[in-house]
Amino acid sequence: MTQTHDLSATRMATAVRTREVSPVELADHYLARIERLNEQVGAYVTVTAERAREEARRAEKAVTDAADPADLPPLHGVPVPIKDLNMVNGVRITFGSAVYADLTGFADDNVVAKLADAGTVLLGKTTTPEFGLPCYTEGDVSPPARTPWDTSRSAGGSSGGAAAAVASGLAPVAQGSDGGGSIRIPSSACGLFGIKPTRGRISQGPVIPDLFGLSTNGPITRTVRDAALMLDVMSGHMPGDLFRAPEPDAPFLSYADRAPGRLRIARSLQPPVPDVEVHPDCVAAYEDASALLEELGHEIVDLPQVLGSDLVPHFATLWGAMATMTPVPEESEHLLQPLTRHLRAYGDRTPAPKLFQAHAALQGALRAAFPVMDEFDAILHPTLAMPPVPIGYFHDLDPAENFRRQTHFTPFCAIYNISGQPAVNVPLHWNDEGLPIGVMLAGRLGGEGTLISLSAQLEEARPWIERKPAIWTA
């Protein structure tokens, strides 16, 4: 029997416009599921039930009053949560930190305004680790975000709550952000499709700076079409943004219905982080995806080593500097997590010349790498080097060992934050324990359309939408 949360977001938006389902019904359905099930998966830190119902009532009236409901915004009446690193005016924001447990947002992030203009209804704020720094979602202001495929294991991070919400049927789609893999990591751990767009595709403003261009917002969804539609809605350059992506030649949603043609796809199992052993389940997912791509007619070749382990300390230097960007009053520093204090101390010790040298070294490496990578339409890797890990696998350790484990868990993702290239997680594989194991496809700068077309082809060949964790039917 079909349940309301079985609908994709694109189908849901159509059902609203044709009056098959009302925005109020949708909001009530998801709020009821959140009330019953959120404690099991730790998806939401703040639920905006009263606001959601009011927005849903206004959306329903707009449908009733519309001369032609087809003219309503593309996600009119569809509930969408916002990650707790992104500010919503008048709504609590914690940044995943006890330091900000009682802060109320004083502006809308540009991506939040874009989603509101598209007609979405705000369900609440999804959990994130402190300042979005770790690749897992555990902290002091909310329960750990858990993958619904095995709630003893982490949903990943830093968009862990967003992925847990979508994978558990507590939201149809979710907004996330990605500075070192934070959309792709939880998408892999939760069996979802997620897009990290090209640098400058989605505005970081007006509050959050985009100094190094590592981080970007993006969609986390169950289907490729939903992600493409969300990317259309979220995209846009705003005054003051430091980066601007090439304009697409058509809406991203149209690429989901467009055959990719025969592509030249490189693949690599060699991570740029030294001494990483890729788990056999992740190797199996990678080899299976390679075989499927070849079966679909694409040319598959091995990627030469273009970016090496010498980049890791330079990325760590930037990451430490970014950890210092959120202001913390001296009297509140004791509230910070040990890992956050460790990273901020490293950032504070970094002199400006070293920071510029690290940034310059990364740019120099990319100048040599791009001519090689640009020979290919897409590049395939495992998304992660391990299946989803138990809660506490990182969090309960000494900060230095915690950070080392994180780099070994997710050694493939950050390269594409450094380069600014788009990259997606595709949920093609589940291991013998029933845990999702994603693969990552990266594209040329501005090449989201190609990745969407290719991913839609993979989705059609190996549909994953009917794979649902037990909580789905609860």
GROMACS .gro file of C-alpha atoms in nm:
model
  474
    1MET     CA    1   0.000   0.000   0.000
    2THR     CA    2   0.148   0.337  -0.102
    3GLN     CA    3   0.213   0.576   0.184
    4THR     CA    4   0.238   0.953   0.147
    5HIS     CA    5   0.614   0.947   0.207
    6ASP     CA    6   0.658   0.695  -0.077
    7LEU     CA    7   0.601   0.983  -0.321
    8SER     CA    8   0.905   1.148  -0.471
    9ALA     CA    9   0.927   1.523  -0.431
   10THR     CA   10   0.860   1.580  -0.803
   11ARG     CA   11   0.552   1.357  -0.785
   12MET     CA   12   0.445   1.526  -0.464
   13ALA     CA   13   0.468   1.873  -0.622
   14THR     CA   14   0.254   1.753  -0.914
   15ALA     CA   15   0.000   1.601  -0.674
   16VAL     CA   16  -0.027   1.934  -0.491
   17ARG     CA   17  -0.087   2.128  -0.813
   18THR     CA   18  -0.352   1.878  -0.930
   19ARG     CA   19  -0.515   1.883  -0.584
   20GLU     CA   20  -0.462   1.508  -0.529
   21VAL     CA   21  -0.295   1.590  -0.198
   22SER     CA   22  -0.295   1.906   0.006
   23PRO     CA   23   0.009   2.082   0.157
   24VAL     CA   24  -0.160   2.058   0.498
   25GLU     CA   25  -0.189   1.680   0.463
   26LEU     CA   26   0.177   1.660   0.367
   27ALA     CA   27   0.295   1.873   0.658
   28ASP     CA   28   0.080   1.683   0.908
   29HIS     CA   29   0.201   1.349   0.774
   30TYR     CA   30   0.570   1.432   0.808
   31LEU     CA   31   0.531   1.607   1.144
   32ALA     CA   32   0.355   1.299   1.281
   33ARG     CA   33   0.634   1.072   1.156
   34ILE     CA   34   0.898   1.302   1.303
   35GLU     CA   35   0.721   1.298   1.641
   36ARG     CA   36   0.707   0.916   1.640
   37LEU     CA   37   1.041   0.825   1.485
   38ASN     CA   38   1.295   1.107   1.512
   39GLU     CA   39   1.435   0.979   1.841
   40GLN     CA   40   1.539   0.656   1.669
   41VAL     CA   41   1.751   0.824   1.398
   42GLY     CA   42   1.843   1.170   1.533
   43ALA     CA   43   1.745   1.353   1.215
   44TYR     CA   44   1.610   1.681   1.359
   45VAL     CA   45   1.750   1.911   1.625
   46THR     CA   46   1.462   2.162   1.590
   47VAL     CA   47   1.112   2.093   1.457
   48THR     CA   48   0.916   2.398   1.338
   49ALA     CA   49   0.571   2.239   1.362
   50GLU     CA   50   0.369   2.558   1.409
   51ARG     CA   51   0.551   2.737   1.126
   52ALA     CA   52   0.519   2.433   0.898
   53ARG     CA   53   0.143   2.415   0.949
   54GLU     CA   54   0.101   2.788   0.889
   55GLU     CA   55   0.311   2.774   0.569
   56ALA     CA   56   0.114   2.469   0.456
   57ARG     CA   57  -0.217   2.648   0.511
   58ARG     CA   58  -0.095   2.942   0.301
   59ALA     CA   59   0.028   2.703   0.032
   60GLU     CA   60  -0.309   2.527   0.028
   61LYS     CA   61  -0.495   2.856  -0.006
   62ALA     CA   62  -0.266   2.950  -0.297
   63VAL     CA   63  -0.363   2.628  -0.476
   64THR     CA   64  -0.731   2.697  -0.417
   65ASP     CA   65  -0.702   3.058  -0.535
   66ALA     CA   66  -0.479   2.991  -0.836
   67ALA     CA   67  -0.631   3.051  -1.176
   68ASP     CA   68  -0.391   2.789  -1.308
   69PRO     CA   69  -0.212   2.578  -1.042
   70ALA     CA   70   0.048   2.485  -1.307
   71ASP     CA   71   0.188   2.837  -1.259
   72LEU     CA   72   0.269   2.775  -0.892
   73PRO     CA   73   0.637   2.742  -0.791
   74PRO     CA   74   0.808   2.408  -0.870
   75LEU     CA   75   0.810   2.271  -0.512
   76HIS     CA   76   0.490   2.438  -0.395
   77GLY     CA   77   0.370   2.280  -0.071
   78VAL     CA   78   0.654   2.024  -0.051
   79PRO     CA   79   0.808   1.994   0.298
   80VAL     CA   80   1.187   2.046   0.306
   81PRO     CA   81   1.413   2.073   0.613
   82ILE     CA   82   1.721   2.295   0.640
   83LYS     CA   83   2.056   2.186   0.782
   84ASP     CA   84   2.140   2.346   1.116
   85LEU     CA   85   2.447   2.517   0.971
   86ASN     CA   86   2.220   2.733   0.755
   87MET     CA   87   2.040   3.031   0.898
   88VAL     CA   88   1.662   3.076   0.882
   89ASN     CA   89   1.531   3.409   1.005
   90GLY     CA   90   1.342   3.365   1.332
   91VAL     CA   91   1.432   2.996   1.376
   92ARG     CA   92   1.676   2.850   1.627
   93ILE     CA   93   2.023   2.771   1.487
   94THR     CA   94   2.288   2.587   1.690
   95PHE     CA   95   2.562   2.518   1.433
   96GLY     CA   96   2.573   2.182   1.611
   97SER     CA   97   2.733   2.346   1.914
   98ALA     CA   98   2.639   2.399   2.278
   99VAL     CA   99   2.796   2.745   2.238
  100TYR     CA  100   2.498   2.846   2.022
  101ALA     CA  101   2.225   2.634   2.181
  102ASP     CA  102   1.997   2.937   2.225
  103LEU     CA  103   2.073   3.144   1.913
  104THR     CA  104   1.787   3.255   1.687
  105GLY     CA  105   1.855   3.312   1.318
  106PHE     CA  106   1.854   3.679   1.218
  107ALA     CA  107   1.857   3.635   0.837
  108ASP     CA  108   1.775   3.381   0.569
  109ASP     CA  109   2.072   3.225   0.392
  110ASN     CA  110   2.039   3.277   0.018
  111VAL     CA  111   1.976   2.905  -0.037
  112VAL     CA  112   1.699   2.916   0.225
  113ALA     CA  113   1.537   3.208   0.044
  114LYS     CA  114   1.562   3.019  -0.287
  115LEU     CA  115   1.386   2.716  -0.140
  116ALA     CA  116   1.116   2.937   0.014
  117ASP     CA  117   1.062   3.110  -0.322
  118ALA     CA  118   1.018   2.763  -0.476
  119GLY     CA  119   0.719   2.710  -0.245
  120THR     CA  120   0.868   2.470   0.010
  121VAL     CA  121   0.733   2.426   0.362
  122LEU     CA  122   0.992   2.429   0.645
  123LEU     CA  123   0.975   2.118   0.864
  124GLY     CA  124   1.268   2.214   1.084
  125LYS     CA  125   1.646   2.205   1.117
  126THR     CA  126   1.841   1.883   1.066
  127THR     CA  127   2.124   1.776   1.294
  128THR     CA  128   2.485   1.852   1.217
  129PRO     CA  129   2.812   1.812   1.410
  130GLU     CA  130   2.980   2.112   1.566
  131PHE     CA  131   3.041   2.377   1.296
  132GLY     CA  132   3.011   2.100   1.033
  133LEU     CA  133   3.373   1.997   1.089
  134PRO     CA  134   3.352   1.614   1.130
  135CYS     CA  135   3.233   1.347   0.884
  136TYR     CA  136   2.995   1.208   1.148
  137THR     CA  137   2.705   1.371   1.336
  138GLU     CA  138   2.745   1.340   1.713
  139GLY     CA  139   2.758   1.619   1.968
  140ASP     CA  140   2.605   1.795   2.267
  141VAL     CA  141   2.291   1.961   2.126
  142SER     CA  142   2.116   1.663   1.966
  143PRO     CA  143   2.120   1.283   1.960
  144PRO     CA  144   2.357   1.118   1.711
  145ALA     CA  145   2.232   1.095   1.352
  146ARG     CA  146   2.198   0.724   1.271
  147THR     CA  147   2.157   0.546   0.941
  148PRO     CA  148   1.810   0.383   0.942
  149TRP     CA  149   1.964   0.074   0.779
  150ASP     CA  150   2.128  -0.007   1.115
  151THR     CA  151   2.065   0.241   1.395
  152SER     CA  152   2.376   0.130   1.582
  153ARG     CA  153   2.574   0.297   1.302
  154SER     CA  154   2.639   0.658   1.205
  155ALA     CA  155   2.451   0.838   0.931
  156GLY     CA  156   2.777   1.017   0.850
  157GLY     CA  157   2.819   1.391   0.835
  158SER     CA  158   2.816   1.669   0.836
  159SER     CA  159   2.472   1.653   0.670
  160GLY     CA  160   2.395   1.343   0.877
  161GLY     CA  161   2.058   1.460   1.003
  162ALA     CA  162   1.947   1.559   0.652
  163ALA     CA  163   2.031   1.213   0.514
  164ALA     CA  164   1.877   1.033   0.812
  165ALA     CA  165   1.556   1.233   0.759
  166VAL     CA  166   1.522   1.146   0.389
  167ALA     CA  167   1.623   0.781   0.430
  168SER     CA  168   1.376   0.734   0.718
  169GLY     CA  169   1.079   0.897   0.547
  170LEU     CA  170   1.089   1.202   0.775
  171ALA     CA  171   1.131   1.436   0.476
  172PRO     CA  172   1.089   1.385   0.102
  173VAL     CA  173   1.417   1.564   0.023
  174ALA     CA  174   1.664   1.774   0.221
  175GLN     CA  175   1.911   2.057   0.179
  176GLY     CA  176   2.267   1.973   0.282
  177SER     CA  177   2.612   2.125   0.248
  178ASP     CA  178   2.951   1.981   0.160
  179GLY     CA  179   3.298   2.117   0.246
  180GLY     CA  180   3.491   1.790   0.242
  181GLY     CA  181   3.230   1.530   0.149
  182SER     CA  182   2.944   1.629   0.380
  183ILE     CA  183   2.666   1.557   0.127
  184ARG     CA  184   2.823   1.249  -0.033
  185ILE     CA  185   2.932   1.080   0.292
  186PRO     CA  186   2.587   1.065   0.457
  187SER     CA  187   2.423   0.991   0.121
  188SER     CA  188   2.643   0.682   0.097
  189ALA     CA  189   2.580   0.580   0.459
  190CYS     CA  190   2.203   0.620   0.415
  191GLY     CA  191   2.154   0.483   0.061
  192LEU     CA  192   2.064   0.814  -0.107
  193PHE     CA  193   2.152   1.023  -0.410
  194GLY     CA  194   2.336   1.345  -0.327
  195ILE     CA  195   2.496   1.618  -0.538
  196LYS     CA  196   2.789   1.840  -0.446
  197PRO     CA  197   2.759   2.103  -0.718
  198THR     CA  198   3.031   2.296  -0.899
  199ARG     CA  199   3.195   2.569  -0.692
  200GLY     CA  200   2.989   2.888  -0.725
  201ARG     CA  201   2.673   2.711  -0.842
  202ILE     CA  202   2.483   2.793  -0.520
  203SER     CA  203   2.536   3.110  -0.319
  204GLN     CA  204   2.688   3.077   0.030
  205GLY     CA  205   2.570   3.426   0.134
  206PRO     CA  206   2.473   3.648   0.285
  207VAL     CA  207   2.631   3.550   0.621
  208ILE     CA  208   2.866   3.260   0.546
  209PRO     CA  209   3.183   3.353   0.352
  210ASP     CA  210   3.313   3.141   0.064
  211LEU     CA  211   3.682   3.222   0.113
  212PHE     CA  212   3.846   2.901  -0.012
  213GLY     CA  213   3.552   2.774  -0.215
  214LEU     CA  214   3.561   2.433  -0.043
  215SER     CA  215   3.202   2.430   0.077
  216THR     CA  216   2.875   2.443  -0.113
  217ASN     CA  217   2.509   2.367  -0.053
  218GLY     CA  218   2.336   2.086  -0.241
  219PRO     CA  219   2.046   1.837  -0.246
  220ILE     CA  220   2.007   1.500  -0.072
  221THR     CA  221   1.727   1.292  -0.223
  222ARG     CA  222   1.599   0.943  -0.302
  223THR     CA  223   1.583   0.997  -0.680
  224VAL     CA  224   1.798   1.164  -0.944
  225ARG     CA  225   1.503   1.370  -1.071
  226ASP     CA  226   1.436   1.510  -0.724
  227ALA     CA  227   1.800   1.612  -0.689
  228ALA     CA  228   1.803   1.775  -1.033
  229LEU     CA  229   1.488   1.975  -0.954
  230MET     CA  230   1.628   2.083  -0.618
  231LEU     CA  231   1.953   2.188  -0.784
  232ASP     CA  232   1.756   2.404  -1.029
  233VAL     CA  233   1.576   2.568  -0.738
  234MET     CA  234   1.884   2.620  -0.518
  235SER     CA  235   2.118   2.750  -0.790
  236GLY     CA  236   2.201   3.114  -0.840
  237HIS     CA  237   2.482   3.365  -0.808
  238MET     CA  238   2.430   3.660  -0.573
  239PRO     CA  239   2.611   3.995  -0.539
  240GLY     CA  240   2.928   3.956  -0.336
  241ASP     CA  241   2.983   3.586  -0.408
  242LEU     CA  242   3.350   3.517  -0.480
  243PHE     CA  243   3.284   3.230  -0.721
  244ARG     CA  244   3.048   3.182  -1.014
  245ALA     CA  245   2.985   2.851  -1.189
  246PRO     CA  246   2.931   2.831  -1.566
  247GLU     CA  247   2.564   2.868  -1.655
  248PRO     CA  248   2.394   2.541  -1.763
  249ASP     CA  249   2.254   2.528  -2.114
  250ALA     CA  250   1.922   2.386  -1.990
  251PRO     CA  251   1.743   2.318  -1.659
  252PHE     CA  252   1.913   2.039  -1.465
  253LEU     CA  253   1.582   1.852  -1.445
  254SER     CA  254   1.586   1.816  -1.824
  255TYR     CA  255   1.916   1.628  -1.803
  256ALA     CA  256   1.746   1.353  -1.602
  257ASP     CA  257   1.540   1.273  -1.914
  258ARG     CA  258   1.834   1.301  -2.152
  259ALA     CA  259   2.044   0.999  -2.252
  260PRO     CA  260   2.410   1.066  -2.168
  261GLY     CA  261   2.546   0.908  -2.487
  262ARG     CA  262   2.866   0.705  -2.480
  263LEU     CA  263   3.096   0.861  -2.222
  264ARG     CA  264   3.464   0.821  -2.150
  265ILE     CA  265   3.485   0.744  -1.779
  266ALA     CA  266   3.803   0.712  -1.576
  267ARG     CA  267   3.815   0.518  -1.253
  268SER     CA  268   4.050   0.505  -0.956
  269LEU     CA  269   4.068   0.297  -0.641
  270GLN     CA  270   4.385   0.475  -0.525
  271PRO     CA  271   4.307   0.734  -0.256
  272PRO     CA  272   4.531   1.038  -0.213
  273VAL     CA  273   4.547   0.974   0.163
  274PRO     CA  274   4.843   0.747   0.251
  275ASP     CA  275   4.809   0.405   0.417
  276VAL     CA  276   4.436   0.369   0.347
  277GLU     CA  277   4.299   0.019   0.304
  278VAL     CA  278   3.973   0.025   0.108
  279HIS     CA  279   3.723  -0.222   0.257
  280PRO     CA  280   3.630  -0.520   0.036
  281ASP     CA  281   3.262  -0.411   0.034
  282CYS     CA  282   3.362  -0.071  -0.107
  283VAL     CA  283   3.586  -0.238  -0.365
  284ALA     CA  284   3.298  -0.467  -0.463
  285ALA     CA  285   3.064  -0.166  -0.510
  286TYR     CA  286   3.327   0.008  -0.722
  287GLU     CA  287   3.393  -0.296  -0.942
  288ASP     CA  288   3.019  -0.361  -0.979
  289ALA     CA  289   2.960   0.000  -1.086
  290SER     CA  290   3.250  -0.023  -1.332
  291ALA     CA  291   3.098  -0.334  -1.488
  292LEU     CA  292   2.752  -0.175  -1.507
  293LEU     CA  293   2.889   0.138  -1.675
  294GLU     CA  294   3.073  -0.076  -1.929
  295GLU     CA  295   2.758  -0.282  -1.986
  296LEU     CA  296   2.572   0.044  -2.059
  297GLY     CA  297   2.820   0.115  -2.338
  298HIS     CA  298   3.063   0.357  -2.174
  299GLU     CA  299   3.438   0.344  -2.218
  300ILE     CA  300   3.605   0.270  -1.883
  301VAL     CA  301   3.976   0.339  -1.833
  302ASP     CA  302   4.201   0.362  -1.527
  303LEU     CA  303   4.282   0.715  -1.410
  304PRO     CA  304   4.652   0.798  -1.376
  305GLN     CA  305   4.754   0.923  -1.031
  306VAL     CA  306   4.707   1.299  -1.066
  307LEU     CA  307   4.678   1.419  -0.705
  308GLY     CA  308   4.900   1.268  -0.437
  309SER     CA  309   4.930   1.240  -0.060
  310ASP     CA  310   5.140   1.559  -0.045
  311LEU     CA  311   4.811   1.753  -0.066
  312VAL     CA  312   4.672   1.614   0.261
  313PRO     CA  313   4.862   1.847   0.499
  314HIS     CA  314   4.772   2.147   0.282
  315PHE     CA  315   4.402   2.058   0.300
  316ALA     CA  316   4.437   2.009   0.678
  317THR     CA  317   4.583   2.360   0.702
  318LEU     CA  318   4.280   2.506   0.526
  319TRP     CA  319   4.043   2.294   0.738
  320GLY     CA  320   4.204   2.419   1.059
  321ALA     CA  321   4.173   2.777   0.941
  322MET     CA  322   3.807   2.724   0.854
  323ALA     CA  323   3.746   2.586   1.205
  324THR     CA  324   3.835   2.929   1.345
  325MET     CA  325   3.579   3.116   1.132
  326THR     CA  326   3.286   3.070   1.371
  327PRO     CA  327   3.331   3.319   1.655
  328VAL     CA  328   3.334   3.171   2.005
  329PRO     CA  329   3.345   3.394   2.316
  330GLU     CA  330   3.640   3.310   2.539
  331GLU     CA  331   3.408   3.228   2.828
  332SER     CA  332   3.227   2.969   2.612
  333GLU     CA  333   3.529   2.783   2.474
  334HIS     CA  334   3.493   2.511   2.739
  335LEU     CA  335   3.163   2.414   2.572
  336LEU     CA  336   3.339   2.314   2.249
  337GLN     CA  337   3.395   1.952   2.152
  338PRO     CA  338   3.755   1.822   2.192
  339LEU     CA  339   3.792   1.780   1.815
  340THR     CA  340   3.675   2.137   1.753
  341ARG     CA  341   3.920   2.275   2.009
  342HIS     CA  342   4.196   2.068   1.848
  343LEU     CA  343   4.122   2.198   1.497
  344ARG     CA  344   4.077   2.558   1.610
  345ALA     CA  345   4.407   2.547   1.801
  346TYR     CA  346   4.578   2.422   1.485
  347GLY     CA  347   4.416   2.700   1.284
  348ASP     CA  348   4.512   2.965   1.541
  349ARG     CA  349   4.875   2.849   1.528
  350THR     CA  350   4.889   2.873   1.149
  351PRO     CA  351   5.063   3.193   1.034
  352ALA     CA  352   4.924   3.373   0.731
  353PRO     CA  353   5.221   3.284   0.506
  354LYS     CA  354   5.170   2.912   0.574
  355LEU     CA  355   4.798   2.941   0.495
  356PHE     CA  356   4.868   3.116   0.165
  357GLN     CA  357   5.140   2.864   0.081
  358ALA     CA  358   4.899   2.576   0.141
  359HIS     CA  359   4.636   2.737  -0.080
  360ALA     CA  360   4.897   2.805  -0.350
  361ALA     CA  361   5.024   2.446  -0.334
  362LEU     CA  362   4.672   2.312  -0.388
  363GLN     CA  363   4.618   2.546  -0.684
  364GLY     CA  364   4.951   2.443  -0.836
  365ALA     CA  365   4.862   2.075  -0.808
  366LEU     CA  366   4.525   2.138  -0.974
  367ARG     CA  367   4.684   2.321  -1.265
  368ALA     CA  368   4.873   2.001  -1.343
  369ALA     CA  369   4.577   1.771  -1.271
  370PHE     CA  370   4.299   1.941  -1.468
  371PRO     CA  371   4.441   1.874  -1.816
  372VAL     CA  372   4.439   1.503  -1.730
  373MET     CA  373   4.100   1.494  -1.554
  374ASP     CA  374   3.932   1.701  -1.825
  375GLU     CA  375   4.001   1.424  -2.078
  376PHE     CA  376   3.714   1.232  -1.916
  377ASP     CA  377   3.341   1.294  -1.895
  378ALA     CA  378   3.329   1.146  -1.544
  379ILE     CA  379   3.557   0.987  -1.285
  380LEU     CA  380   3.448   0.691  -1.069
  381HIS     CA  381   3.566   0.619  -0.712
  382PRO     CA  382   3.425   0.450  -0.404
  383THR     CA  383   3.250   0.723  -0.205
  384LEU     CA  384   3.392   0.591   0.123
  385ALA     CA  385   3.669   0.349   0.216
  386MET     CA  386   3.449   0.169   0.471
  387PRO     CA  387   3.084   0.077   0.525
  388PRO     CA  388   2.888   0.288   0.776
  389VAL     CA  389   3.072   0.281   1.110
  390PRO     CA  390   2.933   0.233   1.463
  391ILE     CA  391   2.827   0.535   1.667
  392GLY     CA  392   3.131   0.650   1.866
  393TYR     CA  393   3.385   0.509   1.617
  394PHE     CA  394   3.538   0.858   1.581
  395HIS     CA  395   3.381   1.068   1.852
  396ASP     CA  396   3.511   0.894   2.164
  397LEU     CA  397   3.879   0.911   2.066
  398ASP     CA  398   4.168   1.149   2.119
  399PRO     CA  399   4.121   1.434   1.865
  400ALA     CA  400   4.434   1.353   1.664
  401GLU     CA  401   4.331   0.987   1.626
  402ASN     CA  402   3.972   1.097   1.560
  403PHE     CA  403   4.089   1.315   1.269
  404ARG     CA  404   4.318   1.041   1.134
  405ARG     CA  405   4.030   0.793   1.132
  406GLN     CA  406   3.810   1.043   0.950
  407THR     CA  407   4.066   1.089   0.672
  408HIS     CA  408   4.089   0.711   0.634
  409PHE     CA  409   3.711   0.673   0.628
  410THR     CA  410   3.656   0.935   0.356
  411PRO     CA  411   3.980   0.965   0.155
  412PHE     CA  412   3.820   1.019  -0.187
  413CYS     CA  413   3.575   1.306  -0.127
  414ALA     CA  414   3.775   1.618  -0.036
  415ILE     CA  415   3.972   1.624  -0.363
  416TYR     CA  416   3.660   1.751  -0.540
  417ASN     CA  417   3.605   2.021  -0.279
  418ILE     CA  418   3.961   2.137  -0.346
  419SER     CA  419   3.908   2.131  -0.724
  420GLY     CA  420   3.552   2.268  -0.713
  421GLN     CA  421   3.428   1.995  -0.949
  422PRO     CA  422   3.077   1.854  -0.913
  423ALA     CA  423   3.047   1.507  -0.762
  424VAL     CA  424   2.758   1.277  -0.675
  425ASN     CA  425   2.697   0.972  -0.459
  426VAL     CA  426   2.505   0.698  -0.639
  427PRO     CA  427   2.343   0.429  -0.417
  428LEU     CA  428   2.392   0.122  -0.635
  429HIS     CA  429   2.515  -0.136  -0.383
  430TRP     CA  430   2.418  -0.290  -0.048
  431ASN     CA  431   2.650  -0.534   0.131
  432ASP     CA  432   2.562  -0.870   0.285
  433GLU     CA  433   2.469  -0.697   0.613
  434GLY     CA  434   2.214  -0.483   0.431
  435LEU     CA  435   2.422  -0.164   0.459
  436PRO     CA  436   2.431   0.083   0.167
  437ILE     CA  437   2.769   0.127  -0.004
  438GLY     CA  438   2.778   0.421  -0.245
  439VAL     CA  439   3.001   0.503  -0.538
  440MET     CA  440   3.107   0.853  -0.637
  441LEU     CA  441   3.110   1.007  -0.983
  442ALA     CA  442   3.289   1.339  -1.036
  443GLY     CA  443   3.257   1.556  -1.346
  444ARG     CA  444   3.415   1.848  -1.522
  445LEU     CA  445   3.364   2.196  -1.378
  446GLY     CA  446   3.010   2.295  -1.471
  447GLY     CA  447   2.934   1.934  -1.564
  448GLU     CA  448   2.644   1.859  -1.330
  449GLY     CA  449   2.418   1.795  -1.630
  450THR     CA  450   2.635   1.507  -1.751
  451LEU     CA  451   2.646   1.357  -1.401
  452ILE     CA  452   2.267   1.383  -1.373
  453SER     CA  453   2.211   1.215  -1.712
  454LEU     CA  454   2.458   0.938  -1.629
  455SER     CA  455   2.313   0.886  -1.280
  456ALA     CA  456   1.959   0.869  -1.421
  457GLN     CA  457   2.077   0.603  -1.663
  458LEU     CA  458   2.226   0.405  -1.372
  459GLU     CA  459   1.906   0.452  -1.171
  460GLU     CA  460   1.699   0.314  -1.459
  461ALA     CA  461   1.933   0.018  -1.504
  462ARG     CA  462   1.957  -0.061  -1.132
  463PRO     CA  463   1.658   0.102  -0.954
  464TRP     CA  464   1.713   0.164  -0.584
  465ILE     CA  465   1.391   0.350  -0.492
  466GLU     CA  466   1.216   0.038  -0.362
  467ARG     CA  467   1.501  -0.045  -0.123
  468LYS     CA  468   1.379   0.089   0.209
  469PRO     CA  469   1.487   0.035   0.570
  470ALA     CA  470   1.244  -0.117   0.819
  471ILE     CA  471   1.161   0.222   0.973
  472TRP     CA  472   1.011   0.327   0.638
  473THR     CA  473   0.689   0.136   0.703
  474ALA     CA  474   0.668   0.225   1.074
   0.00000   0.00000   0.00000
